[in-house]
Short mmCIF file of C-alpha atoms in Angstrom, two decimals:
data_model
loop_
_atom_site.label_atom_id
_atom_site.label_comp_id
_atom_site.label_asym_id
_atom_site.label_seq_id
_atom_site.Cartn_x
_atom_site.Cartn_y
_atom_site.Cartn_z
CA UNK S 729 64.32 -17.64 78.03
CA UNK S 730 64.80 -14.24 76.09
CA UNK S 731 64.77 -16.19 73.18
CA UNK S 732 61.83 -17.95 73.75
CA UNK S 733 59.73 -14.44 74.87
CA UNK S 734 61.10 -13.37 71.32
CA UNK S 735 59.66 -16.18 69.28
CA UNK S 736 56.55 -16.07 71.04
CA UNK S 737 56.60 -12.25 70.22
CA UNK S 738 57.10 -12.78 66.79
CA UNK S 739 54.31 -15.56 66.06
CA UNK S 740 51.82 -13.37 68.00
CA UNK S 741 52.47 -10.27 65.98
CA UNK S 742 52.31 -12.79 62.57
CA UNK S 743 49.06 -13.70 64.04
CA UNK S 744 47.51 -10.41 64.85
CA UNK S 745 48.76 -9.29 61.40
CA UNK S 746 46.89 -11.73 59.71
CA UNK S 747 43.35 -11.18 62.01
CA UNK S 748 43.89 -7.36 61.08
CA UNK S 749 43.91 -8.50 57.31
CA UNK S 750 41.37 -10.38 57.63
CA UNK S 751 39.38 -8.02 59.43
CA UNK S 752 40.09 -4.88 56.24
CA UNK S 753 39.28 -7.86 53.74
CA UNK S 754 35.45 -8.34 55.17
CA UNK S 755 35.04 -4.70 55.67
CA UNK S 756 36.06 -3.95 52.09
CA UNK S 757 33.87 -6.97 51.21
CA UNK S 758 30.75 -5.72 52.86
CA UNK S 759 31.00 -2.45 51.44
CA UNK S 760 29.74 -0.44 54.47
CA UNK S 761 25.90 -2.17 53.37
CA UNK S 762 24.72 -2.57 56.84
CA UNK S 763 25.25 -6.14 56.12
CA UNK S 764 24.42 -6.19 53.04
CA UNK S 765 26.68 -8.20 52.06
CA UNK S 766 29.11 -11.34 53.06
CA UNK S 767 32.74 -12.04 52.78
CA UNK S 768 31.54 -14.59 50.82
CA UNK S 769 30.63 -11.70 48.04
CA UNK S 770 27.06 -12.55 48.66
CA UNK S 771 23.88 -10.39 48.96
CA UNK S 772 22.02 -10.71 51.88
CA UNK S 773 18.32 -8.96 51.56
CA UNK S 774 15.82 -8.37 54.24
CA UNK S 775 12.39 -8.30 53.67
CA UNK S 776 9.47 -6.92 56.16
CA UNK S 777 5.89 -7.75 55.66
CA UNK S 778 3.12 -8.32 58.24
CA UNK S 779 1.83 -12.28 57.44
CA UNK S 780 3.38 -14.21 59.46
CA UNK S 781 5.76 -16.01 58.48
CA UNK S 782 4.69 -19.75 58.38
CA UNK S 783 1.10 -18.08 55.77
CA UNK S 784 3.84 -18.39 53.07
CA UNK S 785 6.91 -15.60 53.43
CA UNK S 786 8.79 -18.38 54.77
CA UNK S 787 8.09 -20.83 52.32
CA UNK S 788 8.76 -17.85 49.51
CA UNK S 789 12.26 -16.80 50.94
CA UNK S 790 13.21 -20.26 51.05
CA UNK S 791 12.64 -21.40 47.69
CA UNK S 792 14.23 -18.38 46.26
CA UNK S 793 16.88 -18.77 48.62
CA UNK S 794 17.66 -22.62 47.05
CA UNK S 795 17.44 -21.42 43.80
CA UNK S 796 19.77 -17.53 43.92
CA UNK S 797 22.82 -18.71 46.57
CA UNK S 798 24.14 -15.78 45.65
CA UNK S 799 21.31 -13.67 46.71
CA UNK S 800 20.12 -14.71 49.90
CA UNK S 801 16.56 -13.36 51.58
CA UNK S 802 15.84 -12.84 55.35
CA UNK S 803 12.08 -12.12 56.04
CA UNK S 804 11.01 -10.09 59.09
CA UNK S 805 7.46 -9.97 60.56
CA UNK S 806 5.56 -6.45 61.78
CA UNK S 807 2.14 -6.40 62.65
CA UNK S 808 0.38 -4.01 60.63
CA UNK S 809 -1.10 -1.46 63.38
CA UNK S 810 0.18 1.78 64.51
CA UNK S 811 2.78 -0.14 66.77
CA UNK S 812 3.83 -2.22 63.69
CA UNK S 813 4.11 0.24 61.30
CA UNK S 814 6.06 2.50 63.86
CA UNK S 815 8.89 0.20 64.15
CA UNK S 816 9.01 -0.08 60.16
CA UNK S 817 9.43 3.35 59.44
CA UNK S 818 11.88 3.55 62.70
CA UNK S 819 14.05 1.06 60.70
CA UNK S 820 13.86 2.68 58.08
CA UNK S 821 14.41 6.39 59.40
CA UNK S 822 17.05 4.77 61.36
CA UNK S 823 19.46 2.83 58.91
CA UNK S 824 18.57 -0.69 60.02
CA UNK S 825 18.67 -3.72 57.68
CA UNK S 826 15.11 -2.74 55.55
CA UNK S 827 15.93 -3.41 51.36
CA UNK S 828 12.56 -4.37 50.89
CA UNK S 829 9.33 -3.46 52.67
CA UNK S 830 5.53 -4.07 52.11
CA UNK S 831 2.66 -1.16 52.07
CA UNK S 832 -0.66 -1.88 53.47
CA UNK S 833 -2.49 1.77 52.58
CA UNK S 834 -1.45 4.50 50.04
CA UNK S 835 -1.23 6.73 53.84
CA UNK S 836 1.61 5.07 54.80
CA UNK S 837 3.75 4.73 51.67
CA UNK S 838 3.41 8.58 50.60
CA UNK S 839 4.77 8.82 54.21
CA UNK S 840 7.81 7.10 53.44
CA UNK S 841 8.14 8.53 50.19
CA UNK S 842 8.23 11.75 52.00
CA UNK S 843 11.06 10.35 54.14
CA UNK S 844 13.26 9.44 51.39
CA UNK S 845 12.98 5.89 51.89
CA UNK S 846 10.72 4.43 49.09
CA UNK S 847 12.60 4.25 45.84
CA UNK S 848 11.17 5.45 42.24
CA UNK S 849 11.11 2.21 40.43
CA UNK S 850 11.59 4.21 37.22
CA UNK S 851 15.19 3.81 37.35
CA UNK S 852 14.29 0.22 36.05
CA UNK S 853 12.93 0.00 32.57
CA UNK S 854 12.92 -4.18 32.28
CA UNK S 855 9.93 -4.14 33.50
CA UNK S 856 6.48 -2.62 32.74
CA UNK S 857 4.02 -2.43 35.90
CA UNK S 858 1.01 -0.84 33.94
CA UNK S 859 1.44 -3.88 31.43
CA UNK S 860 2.05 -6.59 33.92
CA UNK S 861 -1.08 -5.48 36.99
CA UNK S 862 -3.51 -4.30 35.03
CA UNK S 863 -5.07 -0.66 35.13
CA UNK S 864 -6.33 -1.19 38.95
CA UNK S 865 -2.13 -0.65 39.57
CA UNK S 866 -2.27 2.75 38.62
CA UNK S 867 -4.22 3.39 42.11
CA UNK S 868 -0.89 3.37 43.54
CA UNK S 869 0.78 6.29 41.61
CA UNK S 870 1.81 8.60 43.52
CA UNK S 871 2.67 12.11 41.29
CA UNK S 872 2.96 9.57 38.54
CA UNK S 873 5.25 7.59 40.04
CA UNK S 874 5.49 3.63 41.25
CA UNK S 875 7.65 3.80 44.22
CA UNK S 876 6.95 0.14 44.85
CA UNK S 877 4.62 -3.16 43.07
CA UNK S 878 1.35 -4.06 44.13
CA UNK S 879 1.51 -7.31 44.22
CA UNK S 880 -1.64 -8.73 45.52
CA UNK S 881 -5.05 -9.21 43.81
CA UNK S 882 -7.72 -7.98 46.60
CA UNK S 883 -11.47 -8.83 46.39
CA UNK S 884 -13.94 -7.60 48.14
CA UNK S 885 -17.85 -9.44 48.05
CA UNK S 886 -20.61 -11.36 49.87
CA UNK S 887 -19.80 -14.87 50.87
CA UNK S 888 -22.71 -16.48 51.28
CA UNK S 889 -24.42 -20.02 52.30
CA UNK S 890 -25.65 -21.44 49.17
CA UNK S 891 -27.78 -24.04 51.28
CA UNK S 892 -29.45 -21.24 52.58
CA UNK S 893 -30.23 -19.66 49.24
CA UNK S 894 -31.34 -22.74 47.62
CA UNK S 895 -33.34 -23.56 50.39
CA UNK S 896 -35.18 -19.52 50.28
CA UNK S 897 -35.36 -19.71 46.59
CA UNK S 898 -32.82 -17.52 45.67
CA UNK S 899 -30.20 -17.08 43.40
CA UNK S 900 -26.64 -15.89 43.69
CA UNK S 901 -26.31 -12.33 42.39
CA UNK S 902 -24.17 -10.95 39.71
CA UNK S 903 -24.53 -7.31 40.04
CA UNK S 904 -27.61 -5.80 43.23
CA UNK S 905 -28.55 -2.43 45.32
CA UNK S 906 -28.32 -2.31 48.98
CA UNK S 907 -31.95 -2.97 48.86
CA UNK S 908 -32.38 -6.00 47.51
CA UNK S 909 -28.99 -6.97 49.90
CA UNK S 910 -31.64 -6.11 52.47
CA UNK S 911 -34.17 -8.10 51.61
CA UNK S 912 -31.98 -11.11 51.08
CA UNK S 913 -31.07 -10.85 54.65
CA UNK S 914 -34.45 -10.72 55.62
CA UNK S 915 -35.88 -13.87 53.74
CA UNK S 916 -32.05 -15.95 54.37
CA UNK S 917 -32.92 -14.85 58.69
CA UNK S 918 -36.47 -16.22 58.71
CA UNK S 919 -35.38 -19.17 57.62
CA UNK S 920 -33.56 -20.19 60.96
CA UNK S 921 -30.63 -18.04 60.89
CA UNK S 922 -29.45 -15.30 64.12
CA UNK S 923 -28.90 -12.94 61.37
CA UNK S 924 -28.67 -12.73 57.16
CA UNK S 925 -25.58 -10.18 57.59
CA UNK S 926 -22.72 -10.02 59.29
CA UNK S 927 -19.20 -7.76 58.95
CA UNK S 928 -16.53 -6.67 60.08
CA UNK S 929 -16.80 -2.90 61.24
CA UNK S 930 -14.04 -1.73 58.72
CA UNK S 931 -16.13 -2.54 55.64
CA UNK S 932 -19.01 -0.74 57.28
CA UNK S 933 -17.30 2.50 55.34
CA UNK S 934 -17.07 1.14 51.64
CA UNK S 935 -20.03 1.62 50.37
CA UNK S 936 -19.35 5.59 51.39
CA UNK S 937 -16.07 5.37 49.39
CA UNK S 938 -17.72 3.58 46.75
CA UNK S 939 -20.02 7.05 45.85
CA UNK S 940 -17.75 9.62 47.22
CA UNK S 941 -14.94 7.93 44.62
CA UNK S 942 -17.40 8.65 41.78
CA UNK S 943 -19.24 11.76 42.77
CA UNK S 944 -16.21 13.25 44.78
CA UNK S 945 -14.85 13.67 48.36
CA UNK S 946 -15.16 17.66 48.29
CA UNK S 947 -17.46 19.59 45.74
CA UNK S 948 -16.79 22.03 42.65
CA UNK S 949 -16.36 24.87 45.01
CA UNK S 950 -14.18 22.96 47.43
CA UNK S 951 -16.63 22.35 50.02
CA UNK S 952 -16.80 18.88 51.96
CA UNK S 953 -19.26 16.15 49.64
CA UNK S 954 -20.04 14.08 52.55
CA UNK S 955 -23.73 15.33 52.42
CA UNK S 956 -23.80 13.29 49.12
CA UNK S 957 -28.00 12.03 49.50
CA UNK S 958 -26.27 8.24 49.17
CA UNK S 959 -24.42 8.98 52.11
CA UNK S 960 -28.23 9.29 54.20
CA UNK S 961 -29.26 6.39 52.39
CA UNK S 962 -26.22 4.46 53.66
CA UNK S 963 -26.88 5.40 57.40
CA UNK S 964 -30.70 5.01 56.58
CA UNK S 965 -30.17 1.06 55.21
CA UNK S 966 -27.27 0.07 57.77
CA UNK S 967 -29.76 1.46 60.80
CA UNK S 968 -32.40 -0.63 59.62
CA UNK S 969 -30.90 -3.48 59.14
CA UNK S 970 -29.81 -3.28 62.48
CA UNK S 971 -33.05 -1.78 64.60
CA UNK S 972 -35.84 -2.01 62.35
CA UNK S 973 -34.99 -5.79 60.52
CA UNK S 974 -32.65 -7.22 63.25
CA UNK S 975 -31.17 -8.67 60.44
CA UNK S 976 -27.26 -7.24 61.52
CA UNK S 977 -25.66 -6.73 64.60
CA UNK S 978 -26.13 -3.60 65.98
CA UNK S 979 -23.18 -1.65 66.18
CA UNK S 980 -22.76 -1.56 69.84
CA UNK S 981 -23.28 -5.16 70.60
CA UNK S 982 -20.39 -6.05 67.92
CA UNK S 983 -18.16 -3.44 69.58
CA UNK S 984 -18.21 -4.31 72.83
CA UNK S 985 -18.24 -8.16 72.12
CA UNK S 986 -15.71 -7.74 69.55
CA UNK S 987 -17.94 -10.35 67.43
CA UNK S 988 -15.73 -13.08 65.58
CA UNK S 989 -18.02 -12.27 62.06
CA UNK S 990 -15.91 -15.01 60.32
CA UNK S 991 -17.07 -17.34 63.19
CA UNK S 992 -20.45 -16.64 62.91
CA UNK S 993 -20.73 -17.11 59.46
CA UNK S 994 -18.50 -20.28 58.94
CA UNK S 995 -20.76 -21.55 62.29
CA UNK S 996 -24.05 -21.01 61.00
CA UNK S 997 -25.31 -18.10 62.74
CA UNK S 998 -25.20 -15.53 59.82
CA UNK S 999 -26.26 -16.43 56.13
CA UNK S 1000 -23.97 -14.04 54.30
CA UNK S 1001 -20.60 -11.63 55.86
CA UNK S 1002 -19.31 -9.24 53.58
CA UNK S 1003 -15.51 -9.88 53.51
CA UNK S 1004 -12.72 -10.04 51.04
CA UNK S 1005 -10.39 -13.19 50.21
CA UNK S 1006 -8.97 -13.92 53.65
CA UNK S 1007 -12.01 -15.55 54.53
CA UNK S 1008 -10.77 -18.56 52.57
CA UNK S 1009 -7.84 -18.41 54.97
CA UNK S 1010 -10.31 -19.45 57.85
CA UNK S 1011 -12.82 -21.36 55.79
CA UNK S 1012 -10.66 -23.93 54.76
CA UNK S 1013 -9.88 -25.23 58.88
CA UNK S 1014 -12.48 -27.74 58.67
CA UNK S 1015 -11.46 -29.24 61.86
CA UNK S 1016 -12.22 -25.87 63.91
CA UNK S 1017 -15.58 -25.03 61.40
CA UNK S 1018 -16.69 -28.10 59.70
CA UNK S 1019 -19.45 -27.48 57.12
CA UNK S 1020 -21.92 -29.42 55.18
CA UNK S 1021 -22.52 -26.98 52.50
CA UNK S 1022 -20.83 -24.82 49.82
CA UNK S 1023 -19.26 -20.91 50.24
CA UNK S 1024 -21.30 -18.97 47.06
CA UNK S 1025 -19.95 -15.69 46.31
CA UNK S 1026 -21.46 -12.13 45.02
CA UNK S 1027 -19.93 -8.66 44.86
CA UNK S 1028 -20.94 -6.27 47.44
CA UNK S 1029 -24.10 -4.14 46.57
CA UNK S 1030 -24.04 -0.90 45.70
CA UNK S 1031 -25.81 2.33 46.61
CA UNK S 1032 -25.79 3.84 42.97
CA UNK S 1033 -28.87 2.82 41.14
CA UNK S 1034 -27.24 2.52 37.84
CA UNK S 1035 -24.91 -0.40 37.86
CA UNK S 1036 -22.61 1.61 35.13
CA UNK S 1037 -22.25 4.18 38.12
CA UNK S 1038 -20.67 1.63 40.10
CA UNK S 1039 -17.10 1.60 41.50
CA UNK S 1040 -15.80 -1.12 44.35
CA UNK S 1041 -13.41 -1.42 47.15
CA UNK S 1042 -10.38 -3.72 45.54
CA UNK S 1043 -7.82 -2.77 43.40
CA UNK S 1044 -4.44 -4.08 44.21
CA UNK S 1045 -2.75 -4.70 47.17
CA UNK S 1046 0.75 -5.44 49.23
CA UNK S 1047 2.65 -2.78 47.43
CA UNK S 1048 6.36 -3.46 47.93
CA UNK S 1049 8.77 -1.03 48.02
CA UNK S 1050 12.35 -0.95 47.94
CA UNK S 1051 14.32 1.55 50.46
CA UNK S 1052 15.84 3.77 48.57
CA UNK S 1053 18.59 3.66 50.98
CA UNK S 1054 19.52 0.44 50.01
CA UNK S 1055 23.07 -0.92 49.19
CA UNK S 1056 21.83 -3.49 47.03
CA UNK S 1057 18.42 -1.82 45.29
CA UNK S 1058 19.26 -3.98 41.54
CA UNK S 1059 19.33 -7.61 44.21
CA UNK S 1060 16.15 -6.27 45.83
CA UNK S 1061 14.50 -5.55 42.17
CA UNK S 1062 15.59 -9.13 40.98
CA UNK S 1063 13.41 -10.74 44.04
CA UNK S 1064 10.67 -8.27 43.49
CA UNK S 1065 10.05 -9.02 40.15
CA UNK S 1066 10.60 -12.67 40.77
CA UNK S 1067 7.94 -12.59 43.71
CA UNK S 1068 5.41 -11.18 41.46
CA UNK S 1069 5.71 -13.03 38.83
CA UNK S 1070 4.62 -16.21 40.67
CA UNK S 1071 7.60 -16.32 43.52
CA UNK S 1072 4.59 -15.61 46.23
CA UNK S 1073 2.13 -18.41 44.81
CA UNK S 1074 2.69 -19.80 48.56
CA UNK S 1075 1.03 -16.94 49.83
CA UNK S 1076 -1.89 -17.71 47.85
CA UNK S 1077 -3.49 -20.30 50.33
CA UNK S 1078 -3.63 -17.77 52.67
CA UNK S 1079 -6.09 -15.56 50.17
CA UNK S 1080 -3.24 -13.38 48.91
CA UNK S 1081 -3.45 -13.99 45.00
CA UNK S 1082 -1.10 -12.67 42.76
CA UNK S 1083 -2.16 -9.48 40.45
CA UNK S 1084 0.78 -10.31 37.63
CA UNK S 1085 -0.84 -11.77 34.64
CA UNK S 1086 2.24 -13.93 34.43
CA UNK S 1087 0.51 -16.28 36.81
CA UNK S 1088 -2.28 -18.25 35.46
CA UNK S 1089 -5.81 -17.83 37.34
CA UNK S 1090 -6.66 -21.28 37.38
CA UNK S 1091 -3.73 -22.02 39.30
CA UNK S 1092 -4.05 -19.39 41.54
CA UNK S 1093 -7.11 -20.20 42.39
CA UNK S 1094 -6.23 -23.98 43.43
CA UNK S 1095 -3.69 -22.65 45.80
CA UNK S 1096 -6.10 -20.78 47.38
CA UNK S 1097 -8.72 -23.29 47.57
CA UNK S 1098 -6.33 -26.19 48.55
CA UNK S 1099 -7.90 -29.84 48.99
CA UNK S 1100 -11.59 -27.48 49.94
CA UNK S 1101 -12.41 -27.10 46.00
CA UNK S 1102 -15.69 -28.88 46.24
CA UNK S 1103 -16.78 -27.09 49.59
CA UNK S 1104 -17.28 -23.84 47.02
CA UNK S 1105 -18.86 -22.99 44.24
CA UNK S 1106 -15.72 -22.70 41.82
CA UNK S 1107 -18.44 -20.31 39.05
CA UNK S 1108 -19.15 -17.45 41.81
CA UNK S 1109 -15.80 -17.45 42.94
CA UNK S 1110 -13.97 -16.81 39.79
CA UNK S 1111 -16.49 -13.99 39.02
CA UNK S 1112 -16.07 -12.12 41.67
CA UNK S 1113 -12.03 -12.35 41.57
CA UNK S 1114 -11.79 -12.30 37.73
CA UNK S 1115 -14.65 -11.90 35.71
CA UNK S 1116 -16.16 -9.24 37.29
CA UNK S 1117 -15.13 -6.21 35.64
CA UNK S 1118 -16.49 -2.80 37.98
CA UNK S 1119 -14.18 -0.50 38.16
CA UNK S 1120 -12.49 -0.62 41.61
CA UNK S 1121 -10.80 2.02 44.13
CA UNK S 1122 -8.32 1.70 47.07
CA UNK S 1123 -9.55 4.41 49.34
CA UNK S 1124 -6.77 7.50 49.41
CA UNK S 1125 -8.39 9.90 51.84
CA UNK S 1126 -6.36 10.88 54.86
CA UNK S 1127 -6.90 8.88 58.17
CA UNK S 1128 -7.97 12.53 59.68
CA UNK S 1129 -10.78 12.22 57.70
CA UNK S 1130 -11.71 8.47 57.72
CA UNK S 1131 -11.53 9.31 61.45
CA UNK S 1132 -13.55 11.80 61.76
CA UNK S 1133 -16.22 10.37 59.62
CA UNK S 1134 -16.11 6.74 61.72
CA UNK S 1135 -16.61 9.43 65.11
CA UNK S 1136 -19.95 10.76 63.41
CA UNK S 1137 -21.54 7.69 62.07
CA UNK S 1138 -21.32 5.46 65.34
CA UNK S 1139 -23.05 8.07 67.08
CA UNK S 1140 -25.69 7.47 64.95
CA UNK S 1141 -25.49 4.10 64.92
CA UNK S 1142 -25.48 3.53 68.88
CA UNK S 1143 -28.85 5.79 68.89
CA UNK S 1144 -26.62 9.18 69.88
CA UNK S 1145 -27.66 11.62 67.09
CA UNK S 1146 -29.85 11.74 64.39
CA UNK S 1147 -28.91 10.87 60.50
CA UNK S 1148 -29.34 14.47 59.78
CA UNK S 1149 -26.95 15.60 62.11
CA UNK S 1150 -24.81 13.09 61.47
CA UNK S 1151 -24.41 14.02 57.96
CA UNK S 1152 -24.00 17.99 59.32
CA UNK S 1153 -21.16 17.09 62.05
CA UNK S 1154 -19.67 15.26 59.18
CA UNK S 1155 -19.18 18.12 56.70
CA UNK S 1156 -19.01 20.71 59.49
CA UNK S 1157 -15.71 18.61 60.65
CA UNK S 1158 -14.57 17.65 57.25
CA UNK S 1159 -14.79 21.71 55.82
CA UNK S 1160 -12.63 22.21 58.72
CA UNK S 1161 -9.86 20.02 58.15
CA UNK S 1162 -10.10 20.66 54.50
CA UNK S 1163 -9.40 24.74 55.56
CA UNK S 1164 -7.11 23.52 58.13
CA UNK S 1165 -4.99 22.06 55.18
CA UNK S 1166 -5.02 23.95 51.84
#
């Protein structure tokens, strides 16, 4: 029996030997990455983004994943909110599993690059952003810095229902003012529509960004600009619209409905919405919005009345950055560069177009329009996402300020305050924040 307990001793130390080597051999393997890697010696990424995953991430990870078995992508979903964002930069403050990581607003990524968790993508010279995006990238510098890629082409315009133009005798614009926006909406109602305008409360502010880009968010003597006279006219033209024409929503009604816009458009009871690209998203689901009659397309009006004076809500978009915390930042630059060089042509169909000229347009532009083509008209559409050539913006101001300003104007909007003292509240309010943080 002694014997036995001894040979039984001996084949369970052998054995404990060998889980303890194996054990040192994966932790030497993994490199302390956070799981970065595998004993395997491969690279595992993760990659957070808001689209859900089945709009094309998926679809992106896993071709890339077929083709790089050495490099292997894992996307993770956030919703892009407060909440959403929250748990992103918790991840990353935190040391969880975040190598690559997608910006939604210039706000949030100089946050993280305050954090130390955005990485300057200077230490790579294969690639040349300004080359490969365009001008509009440069938006996204940040003291002359990329600290990620935009990666997505955004358009702003009017969609708008070219039966109904047709049928009023008018033509789809290239280039217009605010007013004559107006009086489309007032000719496309009359002729049997609820309203000629709808839109979505957060593009009720571009046209403001569009003039106080140009002519400047605080003056020469760094006073607040928001009593710009195209700021009045902006409040003057939305109010009408709304009280005077009844040819928009007003603002309270679509608050405290929390009016589908895209609905209302794609249904018939609105002539025009100004929205961007994702529209195309919703206006391809025939089954839920069937439609006898073609999407036409125009950019969104401006305030200015020189068009040269002109500058649009657009740019670039999805700016991907890689955490500068990384274990495996050259893997993480060999996806990114893959991705925007046509790896995220799935996310295309869900409106998100690629900004690298590596991709050609036409192509893009069948992805996004799917087996629809012939429900648009093709000639608008590629204007306003490529041959239109206005300078654009993404809006930089701090969310203190876009705050404030939103507080002000729907006052004025539900009937609260006057446009005059509107416009005062609004540079009383933004000359204090601006003191508050010199």
């Amino acid at each position: 029996m002694r014997a036995k307990r001894g040979l039984t001793g001996l084949i369970v130390g052998v054995l404990m030997l060998g889980l303890l080597a194996g054990c040192v051999g994966k932790s030497e393997t993994n490199g302390g990455d956070n799981g970065g890697g595998s004993a395997a010696g491969k690279v595992k990424l993760t990659m957070w983004g808001a689209v859900p995953p089945e709009n094309g991430p998926q679809e992106v990870v896993d071709t890339w994943n077929a083709e790089n078995p050495d490099i292997q992508v894992e996307y993770v979903r956030f919703v892009n909110d407060d909440d959403g964002n929250l748990k992103l930069d918790t991840a990353l403050s935190t040391g969880q599993n975040v190598d690559l990581y997608v910006n939604y607003t210039l706000t949030n990524l100089d946050k993280r690059i305050k954090g130390g968790t955005a990485l300057d993508l200077g230490e790579f010279t294969d690639y040349n952003i300004d080359e490969k995006m365009g001008e509009d990238a440069a938006s996204w510098k940040v003291d002359g810095k990329y600290y990620g890629m935009p990666t997505k082409k955004n358009a702003a315009f009017f969609a708008l229902n070219m039966k109904a133009l047709d049928q009023a005798g008018l033509s789809v614009p290239t280039a217009w003012t605010w007013d004559e926006a107006r009086d489309y909406a007032l000719k496309l109602k009359s002729s049997g529509f609820k309203y000629g305008l709808v839109q979505h409360t957060a593009s009720y502010v571009d046209p403001l960004d569009s003039v106080l880009v140009k002519n400047g968010y605080v003056k020469a003597d760094g006073t607040s600009n928001l009593d710009d006279p195209l700021v009045t006219k902006w409040l003057e033209t939305l109010n009408g619209m709304m009280k005077e024409d009844a040819t928009t929503p007003p603002l309270g009604e679509q608050l405290t409905s929390k009016m589908p816009v895209e609905n209302m458009f794609l249904g018939g009871e609105s002539a025009m919405i100004n929205i961007g690209e994702w529209l195309i998203r919703t206006s391809n689901n025939m089954t839920e919005f069937p439609r006898d009659w073609k999407i036409a397309f125009a950019p969104v009006p401006r305030l200015v009345a020189q068009e040269a004076d002109m500058v649009k809500s657009g740019g670039l978009g999805d700016l991907i950055a890689i955490n500068s915390k990384s274990k495996n930042k050259e893997a993480a630059w060999e996806f990114l560069k893959w991705y925007a060089d046509g790896g995220m042509m799935p996310m295309a169909a869900g409106g998100r177009l690629p900004s690298s000229n590596a991709v050609d347009q036409q192509t893009a532009i069948d992805h996004l329009l799917g087996d629809y083509a012939e429900s648009y008209d093709k000639e608008s559409l590629e204007f306003v996402l490529y041959g239109d050539e206005t300078p654009t913006f993404v809006r930089s101001i701090a969310q203190e300020v876009v705050d404030l300003r939103a507080q002000e104007y729907e006052k004025y909007f539900l009937g609260n305050q006057t446009a005059e003292v509107t416009v005062q509240n609004m540079v009383k309010r933004h000359n204090d924040w601006l003191k508050q943080n010199q």
